Amino acid sequence: MKPFTLLFTFLTPLVAASACGPPKWKVGQTVHTTSGSVHGHAASTATEVSEYLGIPYAQPPVNKLRFLPPVRYHGKGRIDGGRFGPACIPSNISAYDADFPQSLIDSYGITDIGRAIIKTMTNPGIPISEDCLTLNVWTKPQTGEKQKPVLVFVHGGSFVSGSSAVPAYNGQFFAEQEDVVLVTINYRITFFGFPGNPHSTRNLGLLDQRLALEWVRDNIARFGGDPKRITLFGESAGGASVDHHTFAFAHDPIIAGVIPMSGTASGITPRPSAAAASLWYNTTSALGCGDATTHPPSLVLSCMQKVPYPSILATLLNTINAPIPMCYSPTIDDLHVFTNPSQHPTAKIPMLIGTTDNESGLFKVFVPPSFVSGDGNPNATSTSPQQNTFWHGENQRTFVCPAAARAARSASEGNPTWRYRWHGVFPNTNLGNKPASGAYHDSETAVLFGNVDQSQVRNTEVEEATGRYLRGAWAAFARDPVRGLEGYRGPKGWGNVEERKGENGWPRYVPGKETLVELGLEGVAGRRLVKGKFYDDKC
């Protein structure tokens, strides 16, 4: 064989491979990351979606790393990717995780579906461990954009419960339908995430979230994601966390946009540092590790790092009957959580923010009507005017007014801003009927992800369409946080476009104008516009 022919023979396969580009993505293929080689698999229903579960992004926060900031995990080994990591240690969130009290079932007319929904809030069947700092990825790189927008979800749970393994948060339908990469994360919660130690870092849970974002930035391109288009979104405590990131990392946010859902940095009020320190020393003293008079304070921390976690868990406050609200939560340190956020700069990034129509429809089912009446009357009803006034005030103080103020500030600073209100009520999301629970806190999350439990009642057609509409809107924002929602009229090929000819996308939020987007209205899968002040009484 002539030398030229021999050279051509060896070069031809290389030229052909270059012309064809990289090999076609295989569902569940191994992805090499800074944590190691992650093996995936097909998602359970959307089988063209690759699912990667339980990827460690931080070293286990145990022993000498307990109660300290997270340390980045580096690995070169094999990660199975076949199951979710354990949930982080929750608080003793009351006996409701066993049997919901019959008295409250009767008081509020709680349905069988409602009882099932409430029980899922205590993470039944999900293992717990201190070694919990993992994340999960859903992606479909074989179609669509080569570098897809990325949505990173932060779960709620009042900062004392929750997990990325909750079935409602499975990201397969987002990745299947909207050409995005969906990521969910675990972060330390309750006393382990927000210990209150005045001589150490306090907001460990927020720092866990930040380290997870850094992992996404550094690795997501290998899953088909665009590290320059990361949107951080979350609900309840997750929504508040998302908002805290805009203050804590204003000059280096990593993210391109944020979606705080039913939670803001000011609405879910941060703990004063003194109250947090008191809870820290109450626990350390109860466990024989010293108190505020112990010197040096490092002795207290060293002792607490050696106590078995069940012993710590046994000392924690019951978080439903606690003497102060949100007893384990972000703590003012003026480093990541600020005394007066309104006077602190925020990240210059777009925001989509909103609340549900009846946030307290969830919370009131944990509280006997007699508690609200204040007189201990066992015959107090859940439908009295006093009840309605009290719970409406709770809605406004904790959720609606803080969201209105946050949206107004974002818009006034020139950031593209959208505001919504969720009205969706469906047969398989209803909690109770004395009075009707309405669009309660967290009622939109499973609809958004497409994971409403249908074991008792199937989704309605409008519910299915509404979920598709929501996923399309969140993805449109992630795809282009500056202009993506302005032209959004629903997913391609979906719904009755003729009925929405008048819709010209979502207008940016302007206080005082008809720019608040109502979602999930009865019989309507799209949206309607009203003025924000229509809902902002007492703000």
XYZ file of C-alpha atoms in Angstrom:
539
model
C 0.000 0.000 0.000
C 1.343 3.424 -0.946
C 2.132 5.836 1.922
C -0.512 8.313 0.725
C -3.162 5.602 0.584
C -2.198 4.390 4.033
C -2.453 7.912 5.464
C -5.875 8.403 3.809
C -7.110 5.120 5.263
C -6.338 6.223 8.803
C -7.631 9.785 8.390
C -10.983 8.976 6.796
C -12.740 7.792 10.002
C -11.486 10.844 11.873
C -12.781 13.240 9.213
C -16.116 11.462 9.105
C -16.525 11.620 12.879
C -15.719 15.331 12.868
C -18.242 16.032 10.120
C -20.986 14.169 11.991
C -20.359 15.973 15.267
C -20.448 14.317 18.700
C -22.117 10.920 19.045
C -25.888 10.908 19.519
C -27.012 11.092 23.120
C -28.048 7.745 24.578
C -30.718 7.809 27.266
C -29.093 7.372 30.674
C -25.558 7.503 29.365
C -22.720 8.075 31.802
C -21.847 11.705 32.434
C -18.467 12.678 33.830
C -18.733 15.380 36.498
C -16.585 16.912 39.212
C -18.331 14.510 41.606
C -17.484 11.433 39.547
C -18.963 9.442 36.668
C -22.748 9.493 37.038
C -24.739 6.636 35.525
C -28.298 7.491 34.566
C -31.440 5.741 33.408
C -34.685 6.465 31.606
C -37.298 8.366 33.615
C -40.240 6.295 34.780
C -42.879 7.717 32.410
C -41.088 10.090 30.037
C -38.701 7.368 28.895
C -36.788 9.577 26.464
C -35.683 11.686 29.427
C -32.419 10.776 31.164
C -32.663 10.804 34.945
C -29.663 11.146 37.286
C -30.422 10.907 40.994
C -28.521 11.332 44.238
C -25.437 13.129 42.910
C -23.296 14.399 45.826
C -22.275 18.042 45.489
C -20.796 18.486 48.977
C -18.899 16.313 51.404
C -21.110 14.691 54.052
C -21.669 17.393 56.716
C -20.966 15.041 59.612
C -18.485 14.793 62.478
C -16.086 17.747 62.206
C -18.092 19.185 59.282
C -21.389 19.244 61.202
C -22.672 22.788 61.830
C -20.056 24.213 59.428
C -20.296 25.566 55.855
C -20.485 22.933 53.127
C -17.267 21.674 51.566
C -17.224 20.922 47.830
C -17.231 17.241 46.909
C -14.691 15.988 44.387
C -14.784 12.402 43.211
C -13.488 10.167 40.429
C -15.475 7.051 41.156
C -18.774 5.691 39.886
C -22.067 7.221 41.057
C -25.021 4.920 40.494
C -27.564 7.685 39.826
C -30.417 5.245 40.279
C -32.044 6.494 43.473
C -32.618 9.723 45.355
C -30.311 10.567 48.197
C -31.730 10.597 51.731
C -33.649 13.630 52.931
C -31.830 15.945 55.312
C -32.722 15.558 58.988
C -36.142 17.175 59.652
C -37.571 18.502 62.888
C -40.096 16.614 64.975
C -42.902 18.250 63.046
C -45.681 16.871 65.271
C -47.847 13.830 65.509
C -49.651 14.771 62.315
C -47.235 12.580 60.404
C -48.982 9.579 61.977
C -52.728 10.301 62.122
C -54.368 13.621 61.417
C -56.617 14.490 64.401
C -60.272 13.590 63.864
C -61.328 16.872 65.468
C -59.638 18.852 62.691
C -60.961 16.508 60.019
C -64.461 17.263 61.284
C -63.842 21.004 61.798
C -62.718 21.634 58.247
C -64.466 18.852 56.367
C -61.101 17.453 55.267
C -61.495 14.946 52.446
C -59.695 11.641 51.982
C -57.717 13.341 49.226
C -56.905 16.176 51.608
C -55.631 13.758 54.246
C -53.403 12.060 51.687
C -52.009 15.419 50.529
C -51.299 16.538 54.096
C -49.501 13.305 54.936
C -47.136 13.738 51.975
C -45.909 16.937 53.632
C -44.121 14.883 56.307
C -42.000 12.982 53.756
C -43.448 9.531 54.477
C -41.176 6.686 53.465
C -38.228 8.903 52.508
C -35.032 7.871 54.370
C -33.232 10.592 56.332
C -29.548 11.110 56.995
C -27.040 13.829 57.774
C -25.243 12.693 54.608
C -27.899 14.312 52.414
C -26.307 16.993 50.235
C -27.223 15.636 46.822
C -28.982 16.851 43.692
C -30.880 15.333 40.767
C -30.907 16.075 37.023
C -33.479 15.423 34.283
C -32.481 16.120 30.693
C -33.202 15.244 27.067
C -30.154 16.357 25.053
C -31.008 14.272 21.966
C -33.587 16.872 20.893
C -33.980 20.638 20.911
C -31.327 23.170 21.808
C -27.774 21.944 22.255
C -27.453 24.132 25.335
C -30.796 24.209 27.076
C -32.012 26.611 29.752
C -31.716 25.206 33.266
C -34.312 25.337 36.048
C -33.059 24.619 39.585
C -35.781 23.970 42.173
C -35.501 24.591 45.930
C -38.107 22.669 47.933
C -40.221 24.151 50.693
C -41.165 22.771 54.094
C -40.930 25.736 56.510
C -37.156 25.137 56.684
C -37.829 22.085 58.891
C -38.924 19.396 56.421
C -38.974 18.572 52.719
C -36.772 16.750 50.261
C -35.952 16.641 46.567
C -37.297 13.070 46.647
C -40.902 14.210 47.208
C -42.816 12.761 44.204
C -44.408 16.125 43.382
C -40.980 17.526 42.410
C -39.985 14.897 39.851
C -38.628 16.827 36.851
C -39.255 14.382 34.010
C -42.236 16.184 32.467
C -40.479 19.550 32.517
C -37.535 18.020 30.639
C -39.797 16.033 28.304
C -42.134 18.840 27.271
C -40.213 22.098 27.562
C -36.667 21.492 26.278
C -35.086 22.455 29.602
C -32.774 20.747 32.053
C -34.462 20.411 35.451
C -32.452 20.138 38.673
C -33.701 19.594 42.238
C -31.537 19.839 45.342
C -31.349 18.860 49.001
C -30.084 21.312 51.585
C -29.722 21.183 55.357
C -32.857 22.201 57.217
C -34.050 22.742 60.800
C -31.339 22.962 63.504
C -28.762 21.293 61.269
C -29.151 23.916 58.534
C -29.876 26.929 60.735
C -28.280 26.173 64.117
C -28.011 29.752 65.397
C -24.487 29.374 66.821
C -23.413 33.005 67.418
C -19.735 32.040 67.107
C -19.975 30.267 63.733
C -21.696 30.420 60.357
C -25.453 30.488 60.832
C -27.194 30.095 57.480
C -25.752 26.772 56.434
C -28.836 25.775 54.448
C -28.502 28.807 52.195
C -24.807 28.076 51.691
C -25.691 24.498 50.744
C -28.002 25.882 48.058
C -25.258 28.181 46.822
C -22.753 25.328 46.557
C -25.338 23.290 44.626
C -25.687 26.205 42.200
C -21.915 26.294 41.776
C -22.003 22.581 40.952
C -24.709 23.209 38.355
C -22.702 26.060 36.840
C -19.607 23.869 36.575
C -21.221 20.639 35.361
C -24.564 21.240 33.697
C -23.124 21.679 30.184
C -22.261 17.965 30.250
C -25.984 17.246 30.616
C -26.931 19.548 27.743
C -27.589 22.620 29.887
C -26.512 26.226 29.421
C -24.599 27.472 32.486
C -25.353 31.060 31.456
C -29.114 30.470 31.599
C -29.784 29.095 35.076
C -33.077 30.082 36.711
C -33.507 29.441 40.423
C -37.075 28.773 41.551
C -38.670 27.520 44.720
C -41.893 27.436 46.729
C -42.638 28.531 50.308
C -39.353 28.232 52.235
C -37.835 27.522 48.823
C -39.295 30.786 47.498
C -37.881 32.700 50.449
C -34.520 31.020 49.844
C -34.582 32.082 46.203
C -35.212 35.674 47.250
C -32.452 35.531 49.874
C -30.012 34.615 47.092
C -30.754 37.904 45.315
C -29.532 39.774 48.411
C -26.807 37.447 49.677
C -25.040 37.113 46.313
C -26.063 40.353 44.645
C -22.734 40.863 42.881
C -22.191 37.256 41.764
C -25.606 35.605 41.550
C -24.636 32.797 39.094
C -28.294 32.707 38.102
C -29.926 34.564 35.212
C -33.389 34.820 36.770
C -35.427 33.937 39.856
C -38.958 32.672 40.513
C -39.951 33.007 44.196
C -43.268 31.165 44.672
C -45.266 31.921 47.829
C -42.242 33.065 49.783
C -39.985 36.124 50.077
C -37.008 37.109 52.193
C -39.125 39.527 54.227
C -42.460 37.686 54.268
C -41.098 34.548 55.919
C -39.448 36.665 58.572
C -35.792 35.875 59.335
C -34.911 35.026 62.927
C -33.261 37.728 65.021
C -29.736 36.666 65.902
C -30.464 36.744 69.647
C -33.440 34.368 69.306
C -31.356 32.004 67.191
C -28.501 32.044 69.706
C -30.959 31.289 72.509
C -32.211 28.195 70.686
C -28.613 27.075 70.034
C -27.667 27.297 73.687
C -30.919 25.743 74.874
C -30.026 22.703 72.805
C -26.334 22.594 73.697
C -27.170 22.881 77.387
C -29.799 20.139 77.202
C -27.207 17.835 75.634
C -24.497 18.575 78.196
C -22.313 20.549 75.778
C -22.241 23.829 77.658
C -23.952 27.172 77.239
C -23.225 30.850 76.630
C -20.880 30.947 79.620
C -18.656 28.145 78.309
C -15.227 29.338 77.135
C -13.865 29.059 74.633
C -17.106 28.705 72.592
C -15.322 26.241 70.309
C -15.703 23.657 73.067
C -19.466 23.832 72.660
C -19.255 23.287 68.927
C -16.746 20.445 69.282
C -19.014 18.679 71.742
C -22.110 19.138 69.534
C -20.259 17.639 66.581
C -19.927 14.383 68.522
C -23.522 14.014 69.742
C -25.549 11.362 67.840
C -28.086 13.120 65.671
C -31.134 11.318 67.188
C -30.208 12.875 70.540
C -30.156 16.320 68.948
C -33.428 15.660 67.184
C -35.106 14.710 70.461
C -34.365 18.160 71.945
C -35.790 20.258 69.114
C -38.935 22.310 69.411
C -42.183 21.001 68.013
C -42.342 23.296 65.023
C -46.121 23.555 64.893
C -46.554 24.474 68.572
C -43.343 26.483 68.940
C -43.399 29.724 70.986
C -41.898 31.721 68.114
C -42.713 31.467 64.410
C -40.230 29.716 62.115
C -37.962 28.723 64.980
C -35.393 27.123 62.642
C -34.922 29.334 59.605
C -32.619 31.922 57.980
C -31.035 34.052 60.660
C -29.995 37.670 60.468
C -26.216 37.816 60.230
C -25.857 40.847 57.916
C -23.690 38.683 55.687
C -26.248 36.526 53.897
C -29.450 37.553 55.681
C -29.942 41.213 56.442
C -31.567 43.285 59.164
C -33.230 45.509 56.605
C -33.251 43.918 53.125
C -35.036 46.928 51.626
C -31.838 48.940 52.114
C -29.519 46.269 50.742
C -28.668 45.954 47.027
C -30.111 43.059 45.047
C -28.935 41.122 42.005
C -29.829 42.849 38.746
C -31.744 39.945 37.263
C -35.328 39.340 36.078
C -37.970 38.048 38.460
C -41.253 36.139 38.192
C -43.013 36.224 41.565
C -46.415 35.271 42.887
C -48.716 33.768 45.497
C -51.741 31.527 45.671
C -55.236 32.920 46.126
C -55.744 31.396 49.586
C -52.369 30.617 51.122
C -53.886 30.024 54.557
C -56.192 27.332 53.172
C -53.362 24.939 54.072
C -52.195 26.355 57.386
C -55.570 26.697 59.039
C -56.264 22.972 58.851
C -53.517 22.511 61.458
C -55.175 24.942 63.869
C -58.461 24.349 65.730
C -61.057 27.095 65.150
C -61.099 27.686 68.916
C -57.466 28.850 68.720
C -58.402 31.667 66.348
C -61.466 32.656 68.386
C -59.151 33.056 71.374
C -61.739 31.904 73.912
C -61.172 28.160 73.789
C -64.746 27.649 72.649
C -64.927 24.024 71.407
C -67.962 24.967 69.320
C -66.131 27.635 67.317
C -66.651 27.130 63.588
C -64.200 27.299 60.729
C -66.538 29.517 58.697
C -67.126 32.377 61.142
C -66.403 35.991 60.117
C -63.700 36.097 62.787
C -61.981 33.131 61.163
C -62.149 34.698 57.720
C -60.729 38.004 58.968
C -57.876 36.325 60.833
C -56.766 34.103 57.973
C -57.097 36.826 55.351
C -54.796 38.927 57.513
C -52.301 36.065 57.632
C -52.408 35.806 53.839
C -51.675 39.497 53.444
C -48.954 39.817 56.106
C -46.924 36.764 55.204
C -47.386 36.353 51.477
C -49.339 38.872 49.399
C -47.996 42.179 50.692
C -44.331 41.058 50.790
C -44.654 39.715 47.230
C -46.265 42.974 46.095
C -43.457 44.999 47.670
C -40.748 42.744 46.234
C -42.260 42.898 42.744
C -42.584 46.685 42.974
C -38.962 47.066 44.033
C -37.712 44.761 41.296
C -39.693 46.670 38.666
C -38.597 50.080 40.016
C -34.952 49.022 39.735
C -35.416 48.282 36.053
C -35.394 44.505 36.282
C -37.862 42.742 33.971
C -40.540 41.659 36.446
C -43.717 39.581 36.264
C -46.252 38.930 38.999
C -48.917 36.205 39.160
C -51.676 34.867 41.410
C -52.670 31.192 41.382
C -56.386 30.283 41.525
C -56.309 26.612 40.542
C -58.767 24.323 42.355
C -59.249 20.766 41.087
C -61.001 17.660 42.424
C -57.721 15.917 43.240
C -56.086 18.902 44.932
C -58.922 19.917 47.288
C -58.159 19.664 51.006
C -61.522 20.335 52.607
C -64.933 21.935 52.242
C -65.732 23.734 55.552
C -65.034 26.186 53.935
C -63.514 25.122 50.613
C -59.725 25.125 50.855
C -59.436 27.034 47.589
C -56.044 27.608 45.970
C -54.069 26.982 49.130
C -50.336 27.220 49.824
C -48.387 24.723 47.688
C -51.471 23.682 45.681
C -49.843 24.760 42.415
C -46.536 22.899 42.797
C -47.603 19.389 41.772
C -49.678 20.865 38.929
C -46.653 22.825 37.744
C -44.439 19.730 37.706
C -47.205 17.521 36.271
C -47.144 15.197 39.272
C -50.551 15.502 40.952
C -51.449 12.219 42.680
C -54.178 10.644 40.548
C -54.599 7.412 42.515
C -58.026 8.489 43.781
C -59.207 11.027 41.181
C -57.820 11.587 37.702
C -56.788 15.014 36.412
C -59.425 17.012 34.583
C -58.736 18.202 31.048
C -58.432 21.773 32.267
C -56.023 20.669 34.981
C -53.819 18.917 32.421
C -53.912 21.950 30.144
C -53.171 24.304 33.035
C -50.115 22.264 34.002
C -48.827 22.396 30.445
C -49.435 26.137 30.377
C -47.520 26.659 33.641
C -44.553 24.548 32.564
C -44.447 26.443 29.299
C -44.462 29.793 31.110
C -41.723 28.842 33.581
C -39.651 27.459 30.695
C -40.236 30.584 28.586
C -38.893 32.673 31.453
C -35.869 30.387 31.845
C -35.221 30.412 28.093
C -35.114 34.202 28.010
C -35.679 35.874 31.403
C -35.753 39.313 29.800
C -38.298 38.787 26.991
C -39.444 35.177 27.116
C -42.808 35.810 28.773
C -43.686 38.840 26.669
C -44.683 36.642 23.741
C -45.866 33.604 25.664
C -49.317 32.294 24.681
C -49.027 28.656 25.694
C -47.049 25.608 24.604
C -46.685 24.996 20.901
C -49.528 22.920 19.510
C -51.485 23.108 22.739
C -54.941 24.415 23.624
C -57.484 26.455 21.770
C -55.427 29.278 20.299
C -58.557 30.849 18.791
C -59.865 31.597 22.277
C -56.649 33.455 23.093
C -56.224 35.618 20.012
C -56.371 38.671 22.240
C -53.514 37.469 24.403
C -50.233 39.118 23.546
C -48.096 37.312 26.061
C -47.534 38.441 29.618
C -46.959 42.149 30.245
C -44.224 43.172 32.638
C -45.532 44.054 36.061
C -46.317 47.704 36.681
C -48.002 48.519 40.002
C -51.327 50.222 39.384
C -51.815 48.792 35.899
C -53.526 45.620 34.726
C -50.348 43.577 34.679
C -50.840 40.993 37.435
C -51.376 37.640 35.726
C -54.128 35.419 37.155
C -53.528 31.716 36.562
C -55.652 28.602 37.024
C -59.016 30.352 36.878
C -61.994 28.013 36.723
C -62.435 26.701 33.195
C -59.536 28.794 31.875
C -56.182 27.195 31.054
C -54.538 30.477 30.054
C -54.352 33.739 31.960
C -56.259 36.929 32.806
C -54.908 40.350 33.775
C -55.885 42.531 36.743
C -54.349 45.393 38.685
C -52.106 44.374 41.542
C -53.953 46.639 43.973
C -57.057 44.483 43.462
C -55.399 42.048 45.884
C -53.127 44.353 47.847
C -55.464 45.617 50.560
C -53.823 46.297 53.944
C -50.401 46.361 52.291
